[in-house]
PDB file of C-alpha atoms in Angstrom:
ATOM      1  CA  UNK A  21     -53.939  43.303  14.898  1.00 73.00           C
ATOM      2  CA  UNK A  22     -56.378  40.973  13.085  1.00 73.00           C
ATOM      3  CA  UNK A  23     -59.370  41.595  15.139  1.00 79.00           C
ATOM      4  CA  UNK A  24     -59.374  37.930  16.531  1.00 83.00           C
ATOM      5  CA  UNK A  25     -61.227  37.007  19.826  1.00 88.00           C
ATOM      6  CA  UNK A  26     -59.517  33.569  20.002  1.00 89.00           C
ATOM      7  CA  UNK A  27     -55.784  32.942  20.611  1.00 90.00           C
ATOM      8  CA  UNK A  28     -53.613  29.740  20.596  1.00 92.00           C
ATOM      9  CA  UNK A  29     -50.105  30.654  22.264  1.00 92.00           C
ATOM     10  CA  UNK A  30     -47.295  28.405  22.448  1.00 93.00           C
ATOM     11  CA  UNK A  31     -44.706  28.691  25.344  1.00 93.00           C
ATOM     12  CA  UNK A  32     -41.417  26.663  25.415  1.00 93.00           C
ATOM     13  CA  UNK A  33     -39.365  26.290  28.636  1.00 92.00           C
ATOM     14  CA  UNK A  34     -35.911  24.736  29.091  1.00 89.00           C
ATOM     15  CA  UNK A  35     -35.796  23.849  25.465  1.00 88.00           C
ATOM     16  CA  UNK A  36     -37.645  20.675  26.020  1.00 90.00           C
ATOM     17  CA  UNK A  37     -41.061  21.400  27.441  1.00 92.00           C
ATOM     18  CA  UNK A  38     -43.877  22.875  25.364  1.00 93.00           C
ATOM     19  CA  UNK A  39     -46.930  24.457  26.860  1.00 95.00           C
ATOM     20  CA  UNK A  40     -50.054  25.546  24.959  1.00 94.00           C
ATOM     21  CA  UNK A  41     -52.468  28.216  25.871  1.00 94.00           C
ATOM     22  CA  UNK A  42     -56.072  28.282  24.392  1.00 93.00           C
ATOM     23  CA  UNK A  43     -57.732  31.590  25.207  1.00 93.00           C
ATOM     24  CA  UNK A  44     -60.822  33.487  24.588  1.00 90.00           C
ATOM     25  CA  UNK A  45     -59.560  37.046  24.552  1.00 85.00           C
ATOM     26  CA  UNK A  46     -60.196  39.464  26.283  1.00 85.00           C
ATOM     27  CA  UNK A  47     -62.537  38.167  28.946  1.00 86.00           C
ATOM     28  CA  UNK A  48     -61.667  34.483  29.083  1.00 82.00           C
ATOM     29  CA  UNK A  49     -61.913  31.663  29.745  1.00 93.00           C
ATOM     30  CA  UNK A  50     -58.275  30.183  28.970  1.00 94.00           C
ATOM     31  CA  UNK A  51     -56.850  26.612  29.595  1.00 95.00           C
ATOM     32  CA  UNK A  52     -53.248  25.704  29.842  1.00 95.00           C
ATOM     33  CA  UNK A  53     -51.829  22.554  28.655  1.00 95.00           C
ATOM     34  CA  UNK A  54     -48.659  20.391  28.505  1.00 95.00           C
ATOM     35  CA  UNK A  55     -48.107  19.090  24.876  1.00 95.00           C
ATOM     36  CA  UNK A  56     -46.687  15.488  25.004  1.00 92.00           C
ATOM     37  CA  UNK A  57     -45.870  13.143  22.351  1.00 91.00           C
ATOM     38  CA  UNK A  58     -45.512  15.476  19.461  1.00 90.00           C
ATOM     39  CA  UNK A  59     -45.066  13.845  16.013  1.00 89.00           C
ATOM     40  CA  UNK A  60     -44.611  16.158  13.005  1.00 86.00           C
ATOM     41  CA  UNK A  61     -45.678  15.875   9.477  1.00 84.00           C
ATOM     42  CA  UNK A  62     -42.238  15.277   8.269  1.00 82.00           C
ATOM     43  CA  UNK A  63     -41.540  12.603  10.830  1.00 84.00           C
ATOM     44  CA  UNK A  64     -44.846  10.612  10.182  1.00 80.00           C
ATOM     45  CA  UNK A  65     -44.628  10.700   6.451  1.00 81.00           C
ATOM     46  CA  UNK A  66     -48.377   9.672   6.414  1.00 83.00           C
ATOM     47  CA  UNK A  67     -50.314   9.147   2.999  1.00 82.00           C
ATOM     48  CA  UNK A  68     -53.291  11.443   3.760  1.00 84.00           C
ATOM     49  CA  UNK A  69     -53.560  15.028   2.254  1.00 85.00           C
ATOM     50  CA  UNK A  70     -55.931  17.797   2.289  1.00 85.00           C
ATOM     51  CA  UNK A  71     -56.238  21.175   0.557  1.00 81.00           C
ATOM     52  CA  UNK A  72     -54.957  24.372   2.345  1.00 78.00           C
ATOM     53  CA  UNK A  73     -57.943  26.399   3.877  1.00 73.00           C
ATOM     54  CA  UNK A  74     -60.580  23.728   3.467  1.00 81.00           C
ATOM     55  CA  UNK A  75     -63.071  23.268   6.308  1.00 84.00           C
ATOM     56  CA  UNK A  76     -62.451  20.716   8.899  1.00 88.00           C
ATOM     57  CA  UNK A  77     -64.880  18.461  10.643  1.00 89.00           C
ATOM     58  CA  UNK A  78     -64.472  18.505  14.441  1.00 93.00           C
ATOM     59  CA  UNK A  79     -65.077  15.059  16.004  1.00 93.00           C
ATOM     60  CA  UNK A  80     -65.346  14.691  20.024  1.00 94.00           C
ATOM     61  CA  UNK A  81     -65.259  11.911  22.304  1.00 93.00           C
ATOM     62  CA  UNK A  82     -68.399  11.192  24.256  1.00 93.00           C
ATOM     63  CA  UNK A  83     -66.441  11.905  27.381  1.00 92.00           C
ATOM     64  CA  UNK A  84     -66.645  15.499  26.665  1.00 93.00           C
ATOM     65  CA  UNK A  85     -70.063  15.625  27.396  1.00 92.00           C
ATOM     66  CA  UNK A  86     -69.918  13.783  30.717  1.00 92.00           C
ATOM     67  CA  UNK A  87     -67.739  16.255  32.846  1.00 92.00           C
ATOM     68  CA  UNK A  88     -68.247  19.946  33.082  1.00 93.00           C
ATOM     69  CA  UNK A  89     -64.543  20.983  32.383  1.00 93.00           C
ATOM     70  CA  UNK A  90     -64.356  18.785  29.495  1.00 94.00           C
ATOM     71  CA  UNK A  91     -67.704  20.352  28.191  1.00 94.00           C
ATOM     72  CA  UNK A  92     -65.949  23.876  28.699  1.00 93.00           C
ATOM     73  CA  UNK A  93     -63.057  22.764  26.726  1.00 94.00           C
ATOM     74  CA  UNK A  94     -65.066  21.319  23.843  1.00 94.00           C
ATOM     75  CA  UNK A  95     -66.756  24.556  23.485  1.00 93.00           C
ATOM     76  CA  UNK A  96     -63.456  26.367  23.434  1.00 93.00           C
ATOM     77  CA  UNK A  97     -62.043  23.914  20.903  1.00 93.00           C
ATOM     78  CA  UNK A  98     -65.066  24.434  18.923  1.00 93.00           C
ATOM     79  CA  UNK A  99     -64.694  27.985  18.672  1.00 91.00           C
ATOM     80  CA  UNK A 100     -60.847  27.968  18.069  1.00 90.00           C
ATOM     81  CA  UNK A 101     -60.525  25.095  15.373  1.00 89.00           C
ATOM     82  CA  UNK A 102     -63.769  25.591  13.437  1.00 86.00           C
ATOM     83  CA  UNK A 103     -63.534  27.791  10.355  1.00 81.00           C
ATOM     84  CA  UNK A 104     -65.607  31.090  10.658  1.00 77.00           C
ATOM     85  CA  UNK A 105     -68.697  31.222   8.435  1.00 77.00           C
ATOM     86  CA  UNK A 106     -68.184  33.221   5.099  1.00 78.00           C
ATOM     87  CA  UNK A 107     -64.662  33.535   5.769  1.00 78.00           C
ATOM     88  CA  UNK A 108     -62.738  34.835   2.619  1.00 79.00           C
ATOM     89  CA  UNK A 109     -59.878  32.269   2.675  1.00 77.00           C
ATOM     90  CA  UNK A 110     -61.981  29.189   3.440  1.00 77.00           C
ATOM     91  CA  UNK A 111     -62.809  26.697   0.822  1.00 76.00           C
ATOM     92  CA  UNK A 112     -66.598  25.802   0.283  1.00 77.00           C
ATOM     93  CA  UNK A 113     -66.148  21.880   0.916  1.00 80.00           C
ATOM     94  CA  UNK A 114     -64.829  19.550   3.720  1.00 83.00           C
ATOM     95  CA  UNK A 115     -62.126  17.049   3.079  1.00 86.00           C
ATOM     96  CA  UNK A 116     -60.557  16.455   6.435  1.00 89.00           C
ATOM     97  CA  UNK A 117     -61.516  15.698  10.137  1.00 92.00           C
ATOM     98  CA  UNK A 118     -59.917  16.800  13.405  1.00 93.00           C
ATOM     99  CA  UNK A 119     -60.522  14.153  16.380  1.00 94.00           C
ATOM    100  CA  UNK A 120     -60.249  14.869  19.915  1.00 95.00           C
ATOM    101  CA  UNK A 121     -60.273  11.704  22.138  1.00 94.00           C
ATOM    102  CA  UNK A 122     -60.124  11.693  25.913  1.00 94.00           C
ATOM    103  CA  UNK A 123     -57.777   8.876  27.208  1.00 93.00           C
ATOM    104  CA  UNK A 124     -55.691   8.441  30.223  1.00 92.00           C
ATOM    105  CA  UNK A 125     -56.831  12.020  31.454  1.00 91.00           C
ATOM    106  CA  UNK A 126     -55.473  13.478  28.484  1.00 93.00           C
ATOM    107  CA  UNK A 127     -56.680  14.785  25.199  1.00 95.00           C
ATOM    108  CA  UNK A 128     -55.400  13.122  21.918  1.00 94.00           C
ATOM    109  CA  UNK A 129     -55.512  14.982  18.785  1.00 95.00           C
ATOM    110  CA  UNK A 130     -55.400  13.291  15.369  1.00 93.00           C
ATOM    111  CA  UNK A 131     -56.007  14.699  11.722  1.00 92.00           C
ATOM    112  CA  UNK A 132     -57.736  12.384   8.990  1.00 91.00           C
ATOM    113  CA  UNK A 133     -58.430  12.868   5.537  1.00 90.00           C
ATOM    114  CA  UNK A 134     -61.811  11.913   4.060  1.00 89.00           C
ATOM    115  CA  UNK A 135     -61.538   9.932   1.039  1.00 86.00           C
ATOM    116  CA  UNK A 136     -64.479  10.788  -1.525  1.00 78.00           C
ATOM    117  CA  UNK A 137     -64.951   7.325  -2.814  1.00 73.00           C
ATOM    118  CA  UNK A 138     -66.101   5.324   0.306  1.00 77.00           C
ATOM    119  CA  UNK A 139     -65.533   8.054   2.923  1.00 79.00           C
ATOM    120  CA  UNK A 140     -62.725   6.082   4.483  1.00 86.00           C
ATOM    121  CA  UNK A 141     -60.220   8.144   6.786  1.00 89.00           C
ATOM    122  CA  UNK A 142     -56.503   8.333   6.124  1.00 88.00           C
ATOM    123  CA  UNK A 143     -54.405  10.074   8.670  1.00 89.00           C
ATOM    124  CA  UNK A 144     -52.477  13.119   7.594  1.00 90.00           C
ATOM    125  CA  UNK A 145     -50.911  14.416  10.879  1.00 82.00           C
ATOM    126  CA  UNK A 146     -49.406  15.890  12.874  1.00 90.00           C
ATOM    127  CA  UNK A 147     -50.181  14.007  16.255  1.00 91.00           C
ATOM    128  CA  UNK A 148     -49.837  15.389  19.773  1.00 94.00           C
ATOM    129  CA  UNK A 149     -51.380  14.756  23.253  1.00 95.00           C
ATOM    130  CA  UNK A 150     -52.757  17.619  25.561  1.00 95.00           C
ATOM    131  CA  UNK A 151     -52.266  17.189  29.240  1.00 95.00           C
ATOM    132  CA  UNK A 152     -54.555  19.737  30.921  1.00 94.00           C
ATOM    133  CA  UNK A 153     -53.122  21.672  33.845  1.00 94.00           C
ATOM    134  CA  UNK A 154     -55.640  24.544  34.616  1.00 94.00           C
ATOM    135  CA  UNK A 155     -58.620  26.308  33.482  1.00 94.00           C
ATOM    136  CA  UNK A 156     -58.604  29.959  34.247  1.00 94.00           C
ATOM    137  CA  UNK A 157     -61.586  32.285  34.436  1.00 93.00           C
ATOM    138  CA  UNK A 158     -59.782  35.208  32.607  1.00 92.00           C
ATOM    139  CA  UNK A 159     -57.626  35.338  29.528  1.00 89.00           C
ATOM    140  CA  UNK A 160     -54.207  33.949  30.178  1.00 89.00           C
ATOM    141  CA  UNK A 161     -54.874  34.198  34.056  1.00 89.00           C
ATOM    142  CA  UNK A 162     -57.371  34.956  36.625  1.00 91.00           C
ATOM    143  CA  UNK A 163     -59.157  32.818  39.243  1.00 92.00           C
ATOM    144  CA  UNK A 164     -58.632  29.028  38.580  1.00 93.00           C
ATOM    145  CA  UNK A 165     -61.821  27.263  37.602  1.00 93.00           C
ATOM    146  CA  UNK A 166     -60.564  23.711  37.431  1.00 93.00           C
ATOM    147  CA  UNK A 167     -57.110  22.244  38.270  1.00 94.00           C
ATOM    148  CA  UNK A 168     -56.085  18.692  37.024  1.00 93.00           C
ATOM    149  CA  UNK A 169     -55.198  16.530  39.976  1.00 93.00           C
ATOM    150  CA  UNK A 170     -53.547  14.032  37.762  1.00 91.00           C
ATOM    151  CA  UNK A 171     -51.134  16.437  36.235  1.00 93.00           C
ATOM    152  CA  UNK A 172     -47.514  15.897  37.009  1.00 91.00           C
ATOM    153  CA  UNK A 173     -44.925  18.683  35.936  1.00 92.00           C
ATOM    154  CA  UNK A 174     -41.993  17.647  33.608  1.00 90.00           C
ATOM    155  CA  UNK A 175     -39.356  18.528  36.277  1.00 91.00           C
ATOM    156  CA  UNK A 176     -41.197  16.233  38.750  1.00 91.00           C
ATOM    157  CA  UNK A 177     -41.186  13.332  36.249  1.00 89.00           C
ATOM    158  CA  UNK A 178     -37.473  13.743  35.521  1.00 90.00           C
ATOM    159  CA  UNK A 179     -36.672  13.852  39.027  1.00 92.00           C
ATOM    160  CA  UNK A 180     -38.618  10.655  39.767  1.00 92.00           C
ATOM    161  CA  UNK A 181     -36.765   9.047  36.803  1.00 92.00           C
ATOM    162  CA  UNK A 182     -33.491   9.959  38.160  1.00 91.00           C
ATOM    163  CA  UNK A 183     -34.280   8.799  41.568  1.00 92.00           C
ATOM    164  CA  UNK A 184     -35.357   5.365  40.229  1.00 93.00           C
ATOM    165  CA  UNK A 185     -32.059   4.851  38.296  1.00 92.00           C
ATOM    166  CA  UNK A 186     -30.037   6.331  41.261  1.00 93.00           C
ATOM    167  CA  UNK A 187     -31.922   3.509  43.444  1.00 92.00           C
ATOM    168  CA  UNK A 188     -30.968   0.833  41.133  1.00 92.00           C
ATOM    169  CA  UNK A 189     -27.224   1.958  41.027  1.00 91.00           C
ATOM    170  CA  UNK A 190     -27.351   2.073  44.961  1.00 92.00           C
ATOM    171  CA  UNK A 191     -28.840  -1.503  45.050  1.00 92.00           C
ATOM    172  CA  UNK A 192     -26.203  -2.717  42.671  1.00 93.00           C
ATOM    173  CA  UNK A 193     -23.552  -1.397  44.809  1.00 92.00           C
ATOM    174  CA  UNK A 194     -25.023  -2.954  47.889  1.00 92.00           C
ATOM    175  CA  UNK A 195     -25.001  -6.234  46.235  1.00 92.00           C
ATOM    176  CA  UNK A 196     -21.297  -6.017  45.322  1.00 92.00           C
ATOM    177  CA  UNK A 197     -20.359  -4.810  48.905  1.00 91.00           C
ATOM    178  CA  UNK A 198     -22.484  -7.850  50.319  1.00 90.00           C
ATOM    179  CA  UNK A 199     -20.674 -10.182  47.907  1.00 89.00           C
ATOM    180  CA  UNK A 200     -16.929  -8.768  48.947  1.00 88.00           C
ATOM    181  CA  UNK A 201     -18.116  -9.307  52.576  1.00 87.00           C
ATOM    182  CA  UNK A 202     -19.334 -12.944  52.018  1.00 85.00           C
ATOM    183  CA  UNK A 203     -15.874 -13.632  50.263  1.00 85.00           C
ATOM    184  CA  UNK A 204     -14.041 -12.339  53.233  1.00 84.00           C
ATOM    185  CA  UNK A 205     -15.826 -14.396  55.842  1.00 82.00           C
ATOM    186  CA  UNK A 206     -13.894 -17.559  56.847  1.00 81.00           C
ATOM    187  CA  UNK A 207     -15.303 -20.703  55.262  1.00 78.00           C
ATOM    188  CA  UNK A 208     -17.172 -23.178  57.522  1.00 78.00           C
ATOM    189  CA  UNK A 209     -15.663 -26.553  57.248  1.00 81.00           C
ATOM    190  CA  UNK A 210     -18.347 -29.308  57.562  1.00 81.00           C
ATOM    191  CA  UNK A 211     -17.414 -32.501  59.621  1.00 85.00           C
ATOM    192  CA  UNK A 212     -16.999 -35.706  57.263  1.00 82.00           C
ATOM    193  CA  UNK A 213     -20.263 -37.521  56.905  1.00 83.00           C
ATOM    194  CA  UNK A 214     -19.498 -41.331  57.201  1.00 81.00           C
ATOM    195  CA  UNK A 215     -22.755 -42.128  55.083  1.00 84.00           C
ATOM    196  CA  UNK A 216     -21.407 -40.072  52.000  1.00 80.00           C
ATOM    197  CA  UNK A 217     -19.091 -42.913  50.862  1.00 80.00           C
ATOM    198  CA  UNK A 218     -21.763 -45.521  51.038  1.00 81.00           C
ATOM    199  CA  UNK A 219     -22.475 -45.750  47.221  1.00 81.00           C
ATOM    200  CA  UNK A 220     -18.947 -45.064  46.097  1.00 79.00           C
ATOM    201  CA  UNK A 221     -17.465 -48.108  44.445  1.00 80.00           C
ATOM    202  CA  UNK A 222     -13.510 -48.215  43.899  1.00 78.00           C
ATOM    203  CA  UNK A 223     -12.338 -48.459  40.497  1.00 77.00           C
ATOM    204  CA  UNK A 224     -10.142 -51.631  39.661  1.00 79.00           C
ATOM    205  CA  UNK A 225      -6.594 -51.189  39.641  1.00 79.00           C
ATOM    206  CA  UNK A 226      -4.875 -52.111  36.447  1.00 80.00           C
ATOM    207  CA  UNK A 227      -1.311 -53.438  36.386  1.00 80.00           C
ATOM    208  CA  UNK A 228       1.456 -50.972  35.119  1.00 80.00           C
ATOM    209  CA  UNK A 229       2.984 -52.234  32.001  1.00 81.00           C
ATOM    210  CA  UNK A 230       6.493 -50.913  31.223  1.00 80.00           C
ATOM    211  CA  UNK A 231       7.305 -50.968  27.574  1.00 78.00           C
ATOM    212  CA  UNK A 232      11.109 -52.149  26.853  1.00 82.00           C
ATOM    213  CA  UNK A 233      11.196 -52.190  23.279  1.00 82.00           C
ATOM    214  CA  UNK A 234      11.134 -48.986  21.253  1.00 81.00           C
ATOM    215  CA  UNK A 235       8.140 -48.727  19.236  1.00 79.00           C
ATOM    216  CA  UNK A 236       8.429 -48.937  15.300  1.00 80.00           C
ATOM    217  CA  UNK A 237       8.043 -45.580  13.589  1.00 79.00           C
ATOM    218  CA  UNK A 238       4.848 -44.883  12.050  1.00 80.00           C
ATOM    219  CA  UNK A 239       5.011 -45.006   8.049  1.00 77.00           C
ATOM    220  CA  UNK A 240       3.828 -41.696   6.461  1.00 82.00           C
ATOM    221  CA  UNK A 241       1.835 -42.698   3.278  1.00 85.00           C
ATOM    222  CA  UNK A 242       1.750 -39.080   1.966  1.00 86.00           C
ATOM    223  CA  UNK A 243       5.512 -38.697   2.192  1.00 85.00           C
ATOM    224  CA  UNK A 244       6.097 -41.960   0.431  1.00 86.00           C
ATOM    225  CA  UNK A 245       3.716 -40.967  -2.528  1.00 89.00           C
ATOM    226  CA  UNK A 246       5.546 -37.691  -2.808  1.00 90.00           C
ATOM    227  CA  UNK A 247       8.840 -39.395  -3.107  1.00 89.00           C
ATOM    228  CA  UNK A 248       7.685 -41.843  -5.732  1.00 89.00           C
ATOM    229  CA  UNK A 249       6.040 -39.167  -7.742  1.00 90.00           C
ATOM    230  CA  UNK A 250       9.277 -37.090  -7.766  1.00 91.00           C
ATOM    231  CA  UNK A 251      11.220 -40.033  -8.612  1.00 90.00           C
ATOM    232  CA  UNK A 252       8.975 -40.871 -11.650  1.00 90.00           C
ATOM    233  CA  UNK A 253       9.124 -37.292 -12.856  1.00 90.00           C
ATOM    234  CA  UNK A 254      12.747 -37.325 -12.720  1.00 90.00           C
ATOM    235  CA  UNK A 255      12.766 -40.485 -14.830  1.00 89.00           C
ATOM    236  CA  UNK A 256      10.594 -38.994 -17.307  1.00 89.00           C
ATOM    237  CA  UNK A 257      12.892 -35.773 -17.751  1.00 88.00           C
ATOM    238  CA  UNK A 258      15.711 -37.970 -18.125  1.00 88.00           C
ATOM    239  CA  UNK A 259      14.016 -40.043 -20.996  1.00 86.00           C
ATOM    240  CA  UNK A 260      13.023 -36.875 -22.815  1.00 86.00           C
ATOM    241  CA  UNK A 261      16.478 -35.160 -22.522  1.00 85.00           C
ATOM    242  CA  UNK A 262      18.272 -38.463 -23.777  1.00 81.00           C
ATOM    243  CA  UNK A 263      15.757 -38.517 -26.767  1.00 76.00           C
ATOM    244  CA  UNK A 264      16.293 -34.826 -27.652  1.00 76.00           C
ATOM    245  CA  UNK A 265      20.028 -35.578 -27.391  1.00 71.00           C
ATOM    246  CA  UNK A 266      19.700 -38.321 -30.061  1.00 62.00           C
TER     247      UNK A 266
END
């Protein structure tokens, strides 16, 4: 419809896995990625900003020039993300950078703003990581040019996590059963060791004293003070009442 020969296609599966196709249509090549660690602009709330339609600079890791499949991906990314020359909707200046970094057998994407004063970089967003699955000769298919040996499907990853949690649960249950069996076992009674009481010194026996006289009750000073205070107040009231009567 728009006479485009480059295509980015997003494919969602199971409402939790996102795949991205980069294709040179109609003759190829094309690459399929698993998109991981997605952080949107609304989630990040970065301070960077750029104009809509401005030209981005593309910055690539030196690892893209070391391996042939990364060199092919670099050329594909340049053709897709670079702004076409003399495009009517493009701005005539550059104010942000797209960076593609290779780390842990994945491609990390970042978007930075170029500040005019000192050419410093401030991140705009979004962020995501591209995990390469396969590179095909054709557009969205065809013979496989490269297959990532380090790729692990999301289903397999979730299965491994479930198996790890199940193994932890089984281990806890086995420990509980072993404790129950240990409690049921008869206790072994050790013979008395005659040398165990060598350093035990018996305490001196105190004579038992029997008190024949009833102890005197303890004087409650607070109660006595309250009684004295009440008595004084009563006497003061009586004096006031007698003075009023006269």
